[in-house]
Coordinates of C-alpha atoms in Angstrom, one line a residue:
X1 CA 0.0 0.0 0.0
X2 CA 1.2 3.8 -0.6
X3 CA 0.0 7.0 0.9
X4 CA -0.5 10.0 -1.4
X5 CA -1.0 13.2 -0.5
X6 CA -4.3 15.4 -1.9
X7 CA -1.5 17.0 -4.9
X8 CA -0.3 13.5 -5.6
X9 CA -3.9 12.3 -6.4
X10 CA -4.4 15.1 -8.7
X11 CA -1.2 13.7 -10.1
X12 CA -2.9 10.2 -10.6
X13 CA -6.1 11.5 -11.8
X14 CA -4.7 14.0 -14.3
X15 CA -6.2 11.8 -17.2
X16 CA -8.3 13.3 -20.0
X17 CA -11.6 11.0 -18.5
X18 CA -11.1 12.9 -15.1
X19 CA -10.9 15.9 -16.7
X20 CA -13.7 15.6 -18.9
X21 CA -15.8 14.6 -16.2
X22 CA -14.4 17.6 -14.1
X23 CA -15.3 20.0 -17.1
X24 CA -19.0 18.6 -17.2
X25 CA -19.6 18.4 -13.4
X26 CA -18.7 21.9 -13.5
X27 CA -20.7 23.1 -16.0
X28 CA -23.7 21.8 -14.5
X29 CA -23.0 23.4 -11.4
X30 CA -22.8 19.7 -9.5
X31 CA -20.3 18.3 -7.0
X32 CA -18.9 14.7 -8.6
X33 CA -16.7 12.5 -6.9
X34 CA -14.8 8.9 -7.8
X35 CA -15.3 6.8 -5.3
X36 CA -15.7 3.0 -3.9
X37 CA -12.9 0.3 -5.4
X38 CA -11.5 3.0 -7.9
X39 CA -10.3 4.8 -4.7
X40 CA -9.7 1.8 -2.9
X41 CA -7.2 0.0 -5.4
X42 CA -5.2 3.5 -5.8
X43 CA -3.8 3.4 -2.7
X44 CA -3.5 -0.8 -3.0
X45 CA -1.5 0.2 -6.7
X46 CA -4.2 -2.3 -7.8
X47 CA -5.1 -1.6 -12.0
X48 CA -9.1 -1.0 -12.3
X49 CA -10.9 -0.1 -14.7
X50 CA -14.2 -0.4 -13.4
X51 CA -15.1 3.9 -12.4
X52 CA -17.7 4.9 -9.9
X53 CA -18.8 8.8 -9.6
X54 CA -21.1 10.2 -7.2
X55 CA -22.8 13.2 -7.9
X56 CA -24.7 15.6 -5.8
X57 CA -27.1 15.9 -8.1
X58 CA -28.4 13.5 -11.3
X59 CA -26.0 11.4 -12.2
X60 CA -28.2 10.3 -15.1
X61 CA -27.5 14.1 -16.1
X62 CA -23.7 14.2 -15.8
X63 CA -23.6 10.9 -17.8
X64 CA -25.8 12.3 -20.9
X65 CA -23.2 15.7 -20.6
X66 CA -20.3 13.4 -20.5
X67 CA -21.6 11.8 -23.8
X68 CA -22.4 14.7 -25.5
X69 CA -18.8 15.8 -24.8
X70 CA -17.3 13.3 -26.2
X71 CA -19.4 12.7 -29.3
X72 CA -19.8 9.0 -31.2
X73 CA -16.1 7.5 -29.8
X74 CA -18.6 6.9 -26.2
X75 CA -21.4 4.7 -25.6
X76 CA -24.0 5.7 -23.1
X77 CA -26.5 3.3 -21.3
X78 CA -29.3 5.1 -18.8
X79 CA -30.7 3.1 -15.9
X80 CA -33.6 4.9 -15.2
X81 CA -35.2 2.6 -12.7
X82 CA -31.9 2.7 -10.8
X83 CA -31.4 6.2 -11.3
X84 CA -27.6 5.5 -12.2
X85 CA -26.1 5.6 -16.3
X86 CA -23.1 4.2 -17.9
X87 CA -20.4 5.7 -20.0
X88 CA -18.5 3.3 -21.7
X89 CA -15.3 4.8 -23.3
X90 CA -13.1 1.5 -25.1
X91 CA -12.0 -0.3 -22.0
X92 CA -12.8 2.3 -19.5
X93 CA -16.5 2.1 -18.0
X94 CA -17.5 5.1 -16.2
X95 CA -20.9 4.6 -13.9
X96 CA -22.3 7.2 -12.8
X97 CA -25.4 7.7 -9.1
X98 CA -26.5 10.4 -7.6
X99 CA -26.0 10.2 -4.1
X100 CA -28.3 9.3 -1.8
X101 CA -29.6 7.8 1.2
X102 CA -31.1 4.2 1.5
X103 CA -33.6 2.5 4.1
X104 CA -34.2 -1.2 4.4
X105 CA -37.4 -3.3 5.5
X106 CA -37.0 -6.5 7.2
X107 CA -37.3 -8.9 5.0
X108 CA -35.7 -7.2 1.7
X109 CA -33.1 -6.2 0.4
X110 CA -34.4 -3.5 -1.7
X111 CA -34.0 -0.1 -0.4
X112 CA -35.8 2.6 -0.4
X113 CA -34.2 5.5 -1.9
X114 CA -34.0 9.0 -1.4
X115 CA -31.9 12.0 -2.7
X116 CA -28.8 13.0 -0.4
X117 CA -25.7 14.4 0.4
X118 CA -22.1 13.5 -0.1
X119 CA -22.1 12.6 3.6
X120 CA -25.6 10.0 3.1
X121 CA -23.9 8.6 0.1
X122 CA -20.7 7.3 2.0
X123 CA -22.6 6.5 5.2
X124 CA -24.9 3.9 3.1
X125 CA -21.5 2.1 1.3
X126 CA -20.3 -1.4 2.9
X127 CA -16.9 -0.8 4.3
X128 CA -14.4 1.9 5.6
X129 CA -12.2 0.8 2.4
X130 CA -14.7 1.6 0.6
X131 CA -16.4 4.7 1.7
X132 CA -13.6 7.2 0.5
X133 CA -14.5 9.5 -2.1
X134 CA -12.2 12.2 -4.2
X135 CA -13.0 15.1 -5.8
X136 CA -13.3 15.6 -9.6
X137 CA -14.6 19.5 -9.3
X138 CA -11.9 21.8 -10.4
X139 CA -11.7 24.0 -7.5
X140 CA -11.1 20.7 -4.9
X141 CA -9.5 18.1 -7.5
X142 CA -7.8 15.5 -6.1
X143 CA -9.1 16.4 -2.4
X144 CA -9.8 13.0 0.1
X145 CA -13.2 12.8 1.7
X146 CA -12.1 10.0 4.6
X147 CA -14.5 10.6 7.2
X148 CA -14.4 7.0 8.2
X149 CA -10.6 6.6 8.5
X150 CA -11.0 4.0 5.3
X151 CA -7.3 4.7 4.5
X152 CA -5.9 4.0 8.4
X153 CA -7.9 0.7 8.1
X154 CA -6.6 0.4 4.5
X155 CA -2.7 0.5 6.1
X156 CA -3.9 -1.6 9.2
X157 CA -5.4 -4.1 6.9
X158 CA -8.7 -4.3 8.5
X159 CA -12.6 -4.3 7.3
X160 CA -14.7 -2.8 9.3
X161 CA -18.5 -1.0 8.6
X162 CA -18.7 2.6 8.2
X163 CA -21.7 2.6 10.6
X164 CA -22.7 0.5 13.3
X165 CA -22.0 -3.4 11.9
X166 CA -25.7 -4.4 12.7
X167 CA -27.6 -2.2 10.6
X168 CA -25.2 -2.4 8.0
X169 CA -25.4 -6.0 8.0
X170 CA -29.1 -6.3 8.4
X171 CA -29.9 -3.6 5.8
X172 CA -28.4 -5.9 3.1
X173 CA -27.2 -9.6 4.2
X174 CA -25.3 -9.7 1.1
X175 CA -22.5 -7.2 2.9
X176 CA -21.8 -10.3 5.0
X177 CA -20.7 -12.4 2.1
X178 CA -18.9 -9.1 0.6
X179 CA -17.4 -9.0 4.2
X180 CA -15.6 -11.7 4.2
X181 CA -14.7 -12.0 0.1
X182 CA -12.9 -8.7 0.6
X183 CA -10.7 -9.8 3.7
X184 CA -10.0 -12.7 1.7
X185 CA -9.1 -11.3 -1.9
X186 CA -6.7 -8.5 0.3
X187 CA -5.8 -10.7 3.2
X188 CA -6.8 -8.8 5.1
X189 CA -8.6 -9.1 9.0
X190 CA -12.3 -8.7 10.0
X191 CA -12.4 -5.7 12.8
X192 CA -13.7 -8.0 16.3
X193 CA -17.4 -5.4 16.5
X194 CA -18.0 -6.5 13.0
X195 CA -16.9 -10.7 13.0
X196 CA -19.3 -10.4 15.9
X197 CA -22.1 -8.7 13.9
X198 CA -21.4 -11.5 11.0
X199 CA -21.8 -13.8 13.9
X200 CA -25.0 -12.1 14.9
X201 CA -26.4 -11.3 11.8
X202 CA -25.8 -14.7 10.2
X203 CA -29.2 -16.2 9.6
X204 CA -30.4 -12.6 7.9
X205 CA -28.3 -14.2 4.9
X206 CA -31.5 -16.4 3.8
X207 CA -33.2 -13.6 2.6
X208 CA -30.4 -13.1 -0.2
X209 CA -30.2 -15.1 -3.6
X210 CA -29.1 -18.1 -4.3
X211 CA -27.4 -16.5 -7.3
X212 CA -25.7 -13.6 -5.4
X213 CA -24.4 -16.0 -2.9
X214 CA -22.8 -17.9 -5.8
X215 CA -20.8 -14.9 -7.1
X216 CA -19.2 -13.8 -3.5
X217 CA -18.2 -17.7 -3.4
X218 CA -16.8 -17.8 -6.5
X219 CA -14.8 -14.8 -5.4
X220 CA -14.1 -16.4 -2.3
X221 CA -12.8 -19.5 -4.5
X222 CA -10.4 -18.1 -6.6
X223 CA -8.8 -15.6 -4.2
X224 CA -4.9 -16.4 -3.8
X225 CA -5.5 -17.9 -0.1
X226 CA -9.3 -19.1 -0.9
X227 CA -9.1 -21.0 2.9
X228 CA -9.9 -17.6 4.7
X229 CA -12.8 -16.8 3.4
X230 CA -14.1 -20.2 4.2
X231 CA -12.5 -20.3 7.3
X232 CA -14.3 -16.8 8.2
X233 CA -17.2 -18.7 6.8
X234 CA -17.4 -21.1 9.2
X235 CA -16.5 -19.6 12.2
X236 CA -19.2 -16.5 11.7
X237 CA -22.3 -19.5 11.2
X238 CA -22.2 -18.2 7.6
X239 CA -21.4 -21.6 6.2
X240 CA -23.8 -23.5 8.3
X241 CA -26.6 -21.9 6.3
X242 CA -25.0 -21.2 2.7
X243 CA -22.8 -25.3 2.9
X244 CA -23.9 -27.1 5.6
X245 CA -22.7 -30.2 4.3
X246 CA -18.7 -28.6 4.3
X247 CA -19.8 -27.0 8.0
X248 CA -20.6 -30.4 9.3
X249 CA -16.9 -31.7 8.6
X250 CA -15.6 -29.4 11.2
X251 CA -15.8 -32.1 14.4
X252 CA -13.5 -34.6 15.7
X253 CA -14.7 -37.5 17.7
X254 CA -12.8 -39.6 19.9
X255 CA -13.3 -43.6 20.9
X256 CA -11.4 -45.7 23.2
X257 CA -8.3 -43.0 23.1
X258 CA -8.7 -42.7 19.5
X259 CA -9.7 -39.5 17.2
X260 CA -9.8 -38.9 13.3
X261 CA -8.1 -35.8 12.1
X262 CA -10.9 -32.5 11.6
X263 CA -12.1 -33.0 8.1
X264 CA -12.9 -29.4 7.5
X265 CA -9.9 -28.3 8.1
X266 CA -8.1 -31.3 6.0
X267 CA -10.1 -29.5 3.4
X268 CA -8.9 -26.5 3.6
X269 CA -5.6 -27.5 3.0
X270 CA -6.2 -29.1 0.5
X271 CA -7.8 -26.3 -1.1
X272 CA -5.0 -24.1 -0.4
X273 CA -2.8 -26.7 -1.8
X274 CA -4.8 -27.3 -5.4
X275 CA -4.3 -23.1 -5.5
X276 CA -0.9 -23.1 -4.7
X277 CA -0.7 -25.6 -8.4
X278 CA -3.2 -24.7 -10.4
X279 CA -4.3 -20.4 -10.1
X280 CA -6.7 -20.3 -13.1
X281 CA -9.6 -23.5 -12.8
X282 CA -12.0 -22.3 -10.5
X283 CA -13.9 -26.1 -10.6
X284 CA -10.8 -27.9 -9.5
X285 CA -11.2 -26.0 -6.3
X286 CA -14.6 -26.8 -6.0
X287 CA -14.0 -30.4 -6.3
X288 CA -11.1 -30.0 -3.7
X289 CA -13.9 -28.4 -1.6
X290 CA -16.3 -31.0 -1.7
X291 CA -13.6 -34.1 -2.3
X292 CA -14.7 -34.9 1.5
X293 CA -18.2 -33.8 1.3
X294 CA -19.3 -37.7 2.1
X295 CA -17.5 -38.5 4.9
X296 CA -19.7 -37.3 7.5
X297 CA -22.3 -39.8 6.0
X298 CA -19.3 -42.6 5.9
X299 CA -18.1 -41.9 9.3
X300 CA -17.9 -45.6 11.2
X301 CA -16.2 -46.7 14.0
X302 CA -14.2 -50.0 13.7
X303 CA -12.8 -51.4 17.3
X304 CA -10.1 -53.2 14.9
X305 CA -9.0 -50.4 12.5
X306 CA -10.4 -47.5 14.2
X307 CA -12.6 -44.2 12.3
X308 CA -13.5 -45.2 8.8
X309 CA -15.0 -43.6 6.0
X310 CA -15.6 -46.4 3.5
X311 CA -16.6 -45.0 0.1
X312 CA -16.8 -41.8 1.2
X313 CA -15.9 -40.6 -2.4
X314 CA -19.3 -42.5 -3.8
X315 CA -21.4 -41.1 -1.5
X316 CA -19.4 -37.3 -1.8
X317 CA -20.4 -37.2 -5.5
X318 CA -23.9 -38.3 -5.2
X319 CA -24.1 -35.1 -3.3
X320 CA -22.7 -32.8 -5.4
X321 CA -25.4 -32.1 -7.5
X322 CA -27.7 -31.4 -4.9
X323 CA -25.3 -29.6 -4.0
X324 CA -24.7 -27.0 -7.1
X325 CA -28.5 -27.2 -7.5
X326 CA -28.8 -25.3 -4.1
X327 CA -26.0 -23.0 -4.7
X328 CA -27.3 -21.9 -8.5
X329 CA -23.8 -23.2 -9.6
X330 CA -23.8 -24.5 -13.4
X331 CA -25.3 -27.7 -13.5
X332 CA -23.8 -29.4 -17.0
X333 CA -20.2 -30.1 -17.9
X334 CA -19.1 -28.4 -14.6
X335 CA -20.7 -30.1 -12.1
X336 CA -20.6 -33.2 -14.0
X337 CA -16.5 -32.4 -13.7
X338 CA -16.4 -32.3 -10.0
X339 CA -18.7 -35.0 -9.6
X340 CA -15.9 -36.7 -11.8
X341 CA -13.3 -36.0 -9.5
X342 CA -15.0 -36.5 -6.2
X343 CA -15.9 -39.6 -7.4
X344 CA -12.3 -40.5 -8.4
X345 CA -10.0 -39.1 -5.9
X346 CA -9.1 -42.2 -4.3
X347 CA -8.0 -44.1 -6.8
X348 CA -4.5 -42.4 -7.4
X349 CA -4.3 -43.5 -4.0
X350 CA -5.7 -46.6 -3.5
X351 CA -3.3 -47.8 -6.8
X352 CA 0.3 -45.3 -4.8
X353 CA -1.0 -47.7 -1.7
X354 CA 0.6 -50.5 -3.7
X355 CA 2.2 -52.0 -6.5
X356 CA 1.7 -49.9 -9.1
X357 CA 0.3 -52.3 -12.0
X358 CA -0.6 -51.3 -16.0
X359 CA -4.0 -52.7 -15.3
X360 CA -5.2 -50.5 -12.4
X361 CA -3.1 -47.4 -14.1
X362 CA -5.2 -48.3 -17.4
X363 CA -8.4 -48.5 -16.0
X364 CA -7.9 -44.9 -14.2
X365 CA -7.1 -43.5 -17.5
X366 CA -10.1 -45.0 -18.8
X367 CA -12.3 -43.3 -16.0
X368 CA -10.9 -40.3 -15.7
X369 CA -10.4 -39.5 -19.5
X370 CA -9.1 -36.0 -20.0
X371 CA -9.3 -35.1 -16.9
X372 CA -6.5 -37.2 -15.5
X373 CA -4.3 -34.4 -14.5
X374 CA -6.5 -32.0 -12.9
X375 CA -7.5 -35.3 -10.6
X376 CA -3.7 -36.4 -10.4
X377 CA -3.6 -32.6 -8.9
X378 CA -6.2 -33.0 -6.5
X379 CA -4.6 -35.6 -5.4
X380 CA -1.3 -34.9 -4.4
X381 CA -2.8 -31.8 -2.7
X382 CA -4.7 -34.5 -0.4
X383 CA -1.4 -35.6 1.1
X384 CA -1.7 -33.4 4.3
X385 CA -0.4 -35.8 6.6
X386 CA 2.5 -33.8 9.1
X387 CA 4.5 -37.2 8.9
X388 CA 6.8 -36.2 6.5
X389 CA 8.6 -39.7 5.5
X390 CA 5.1 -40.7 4.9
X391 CA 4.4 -38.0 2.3
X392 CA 7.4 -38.9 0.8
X393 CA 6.7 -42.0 -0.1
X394 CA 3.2 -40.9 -1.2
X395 CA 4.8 -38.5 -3.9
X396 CA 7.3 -40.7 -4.4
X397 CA 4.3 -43.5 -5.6
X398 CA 2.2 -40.9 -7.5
X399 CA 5.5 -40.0 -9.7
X400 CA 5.4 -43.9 -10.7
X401 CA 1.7 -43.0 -11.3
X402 CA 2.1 -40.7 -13.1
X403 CA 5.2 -41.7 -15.5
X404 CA 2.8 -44.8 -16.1
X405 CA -0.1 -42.2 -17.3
X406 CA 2.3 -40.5 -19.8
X407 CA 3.5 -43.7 -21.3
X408 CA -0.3 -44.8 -21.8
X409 CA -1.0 -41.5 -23.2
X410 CA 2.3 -41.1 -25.5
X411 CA 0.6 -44.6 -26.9
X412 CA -2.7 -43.1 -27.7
X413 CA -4.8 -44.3 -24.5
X414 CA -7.9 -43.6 -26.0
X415 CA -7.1 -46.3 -29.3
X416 CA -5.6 -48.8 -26.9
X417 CA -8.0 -48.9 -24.4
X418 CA -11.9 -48.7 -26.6
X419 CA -11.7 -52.5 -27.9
X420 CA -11.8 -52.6 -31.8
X421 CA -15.2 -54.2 -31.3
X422 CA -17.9 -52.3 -30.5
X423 CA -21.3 -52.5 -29.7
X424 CA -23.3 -51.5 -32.7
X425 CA -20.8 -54.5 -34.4
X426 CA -21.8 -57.0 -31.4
X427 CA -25.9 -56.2 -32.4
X428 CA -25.2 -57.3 -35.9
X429 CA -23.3 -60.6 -34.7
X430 CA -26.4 -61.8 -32.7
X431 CA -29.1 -60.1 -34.6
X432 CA -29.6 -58.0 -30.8
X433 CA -31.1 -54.8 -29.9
X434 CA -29.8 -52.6 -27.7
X435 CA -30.1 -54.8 -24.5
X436 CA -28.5 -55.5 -21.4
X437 CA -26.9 -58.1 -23.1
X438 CA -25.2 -56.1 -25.4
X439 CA -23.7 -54.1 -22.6
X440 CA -22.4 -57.3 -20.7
X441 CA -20.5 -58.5 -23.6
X442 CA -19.1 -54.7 -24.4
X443 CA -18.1 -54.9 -20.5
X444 CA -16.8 -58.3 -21.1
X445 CA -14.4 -57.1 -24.3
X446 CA -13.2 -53.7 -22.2
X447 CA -12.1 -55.3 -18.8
X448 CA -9.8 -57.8 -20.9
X449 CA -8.5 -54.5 -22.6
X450 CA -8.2 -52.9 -19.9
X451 CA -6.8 -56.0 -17.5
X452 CA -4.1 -56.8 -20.5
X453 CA -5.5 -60.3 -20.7
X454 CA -5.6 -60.1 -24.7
X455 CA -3.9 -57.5 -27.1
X456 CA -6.8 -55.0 -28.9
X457 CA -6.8 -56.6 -32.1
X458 CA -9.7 -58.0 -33.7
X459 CA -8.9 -61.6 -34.2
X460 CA -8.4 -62.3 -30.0
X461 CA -11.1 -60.4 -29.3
X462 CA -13.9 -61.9 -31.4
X463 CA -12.3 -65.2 -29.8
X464 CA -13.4 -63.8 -26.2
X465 CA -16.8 -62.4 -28.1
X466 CA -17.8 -65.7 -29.0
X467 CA -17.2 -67.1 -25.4
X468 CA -18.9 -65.3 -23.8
X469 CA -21.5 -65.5 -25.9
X470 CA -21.6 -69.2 -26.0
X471 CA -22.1 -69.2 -22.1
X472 CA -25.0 -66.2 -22.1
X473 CA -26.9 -69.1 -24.7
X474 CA -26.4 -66.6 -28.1
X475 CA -25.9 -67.8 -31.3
X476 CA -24.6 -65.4 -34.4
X477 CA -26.8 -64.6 -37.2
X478 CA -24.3 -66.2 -39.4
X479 CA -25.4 -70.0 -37.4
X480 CA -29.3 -69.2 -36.9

């Protein structure tokens, strides 16, 4: 973070946009301000293009001037039911509000809106960091409006509520979520009055969208230390309402001396580990997220093993679509991904756990497809365990895994492993329709592909075809 002085933010703003705004504000006889993230991420030396103006006036007004100004090279859009308008200048999108003051009912989060003052404007935003304005007018340009201290907690690295964290919270839920995103995007800490107003507040997030929701976890997600925001999550109730099913994870039992390790916090490691590897696939770190999901279901005590979780991964991914349903989260190839990999992300593992053979290796290319990597990913960043020598020899077995992959795949996996007989051939043979037969004997052909027991060429495998047939009591056409 830098501090700059009133002169050195007219520095920064001297820009023809600014300036043009400042010649329009002033012309209309208005007081305009840039406020909000624009403001923020100067003083973080964050790039945004994204610019917010207040005016004390119609904003709708100063946008239509601002257009005029600068003739055909600007688009405008007018929000008339928002009273806010848009000037869209090649990459630079200017919005523009008059300021004003907001009141909440109950059980919305639709304000009711009224002209104000500067002052109103600021007191309605969602946090300190976010509540500093700066002049555009001529006569003031560059001049700080801080009358929250947003840029002390901006050095301190703290989010707090301009007003008292209650009302702010309560007037719109969705601040809660926003709450947390922020401290987790800047790493930065929630002040104590208002992680106890999140605390207190929690259950007014049930009045907010599904879709809303989405987009502040999804924010959350692919932050650069994404286990914050759902640590903040869970220890303000948030995630007991939004992801119980993650919440639940967060409990460790104990039998005859005996405890499992806290599952919700094995997942967030996890999740911080899949983000260390891979910055950019937001539906990896889902799947880390929910790779678990099932074992709170699974949990079992054993008095000759101990805590088990037997196919935990089974029942996880059967609860994933439920899952993404809830949450408005896409429900076609996406889901269908992470289902994938929760599904899968014991097999690495079950296969590093002991000899490595072609067989298992081939049949966890054949189920994971082109996805193999992204679910080799997820799980190396499941080796949490503090015992070092045994995550040694855990990398040390998914390297063999994986060398074994790239050999399959430098052989083209996907020609080796889909036996040159296929069904619609195996319907002609025995004059079938598609039948459960049919997918026995396709079964049949694929596990000795896959197991190595024949080579995948046609004359062994119609050898096998016939077989099998023979003992299921079908005849080819050909002998009919």
């Amino acid at each position: 973070m830098k501090l700059y002085s009133d002169e050195e933010l007219a520095e920064i703003l001297d820009q023809e946009i600014f300036h043009q705004i400042s010649t329009v504000a002033d012309r209309l006889g208005v007081e305009c301000y840039v406020v909000g993230g624009y403001v923020r991420d100067i003083f973080l030396e964050r790039p945004c293009n994204d610019i917010d103006c207040v005016v004390v006036g119609s904003g709708i007004e100063v946008a239509k001037e601002l257009k005029r100004l600068l003739g055909r090279k600007a688009h405008l859009s007018v929000f008339k039911n928002f009273g806010t308008a848009q000037v869209k200048i090649g990459d630079e999108e200017v919005e523009f509000v008059g300021a004003r003051r907001e009141s909440y009912s109950h059980d919305s989060r639709k304000p009711i809106v009224e002209d104000g003052t500067l002052e109103d404007d600021q007191n309605r935003r969602d946090f300190t960091i976010n509540a500093m304005a700066i002049c555009l007018n001529h006569d003031r340009f560059g001049e700080l409006v801080d009358p929250f201290n947003g840029l002390a907690d901006l050095e301190d690295g703290i989010i707090a509520t301009p007003l008292e964290p209650g009302i702010t919270f309560s007037d719109d839920p969705l601040r809660m979520m926003r709450c947390i995103r922020f401290a987790t995007q800047l790493n930065f800490q929630i002040e104590d009055e208002t992680f106890e107003a999140l605390q207190r507040m929690a259950d007014r997030i049930k009045i907010v969208s599904g879709e809303r929701i989405e987009v502040e976890l999804n924010k959350i997600m692919m932050a650069p230390h994404p286990s914050i925001g759902f640590d903040y999550l869970q220890r303000s109730g948030l995630l007991n309402i939004i992801l119980p099913e993650l919440a639940a994870l967060d409990i460790v039992e104990q039998k005859n001396g005996r405890a499992h390790k806290n599952n919700f916090y094995h997942t967030l490691e996890v999740l911080e580990n899949v983000a260390k590897s891979i910055h950019s696939n937001l539906w990896l770190r889902w799947a880390a997220l929910l790779h678990d999901i099932g074992k709170t279901k699974t949990k079992r005590w054993d008095p000759a093993i101990g805590w088990t979780f037997h196919n935990h991964n089974y029942v996880g991914a059967k609860m994933v679509p439920e899952i993404f349903r809830r949450l408005k989260l896409p429900m076609g190839a996406e889901m269908k991904y992470v289902q994938k990999l929760v599904d899968l992300h014991m097999r690495p593992q079950v296969i590093a756990d002991s000899e490595v053979t072609d067989s298992a290796v081939r049949r966890l290319l054949n189920d994971a497809g082109d996805d193999i990597d992204d679910l080799m990913t997820l799980c190396e960043a499941d080796i949490t365990s503090k015992n070092e020598v045994k995550k040694k020899i855990f990398l040390e077995n998914f390297r063999m895994v994986r060398e074994k992959l790239a050999d399959l795949v430098e052989k083209d996996y996907k020609r080796l492993l889909q036996p040159v007989i296929d069904g619609n051939e195996i319907m002609q043979l025995f004059g079938l329709k598609p039948s459960r037969e049919v997918g026995t004997l396709k079964q049949y052909l694929k596990d000795a592909v896959l197991d190595n027991r024949v080579e995948n060429e046609r004359e062994p495998l119609m050898q096998l075809l016939m077989e099998k047939a023979q003992k299921m009591g079908l005849t080819p056409v050909s002998e009919k």
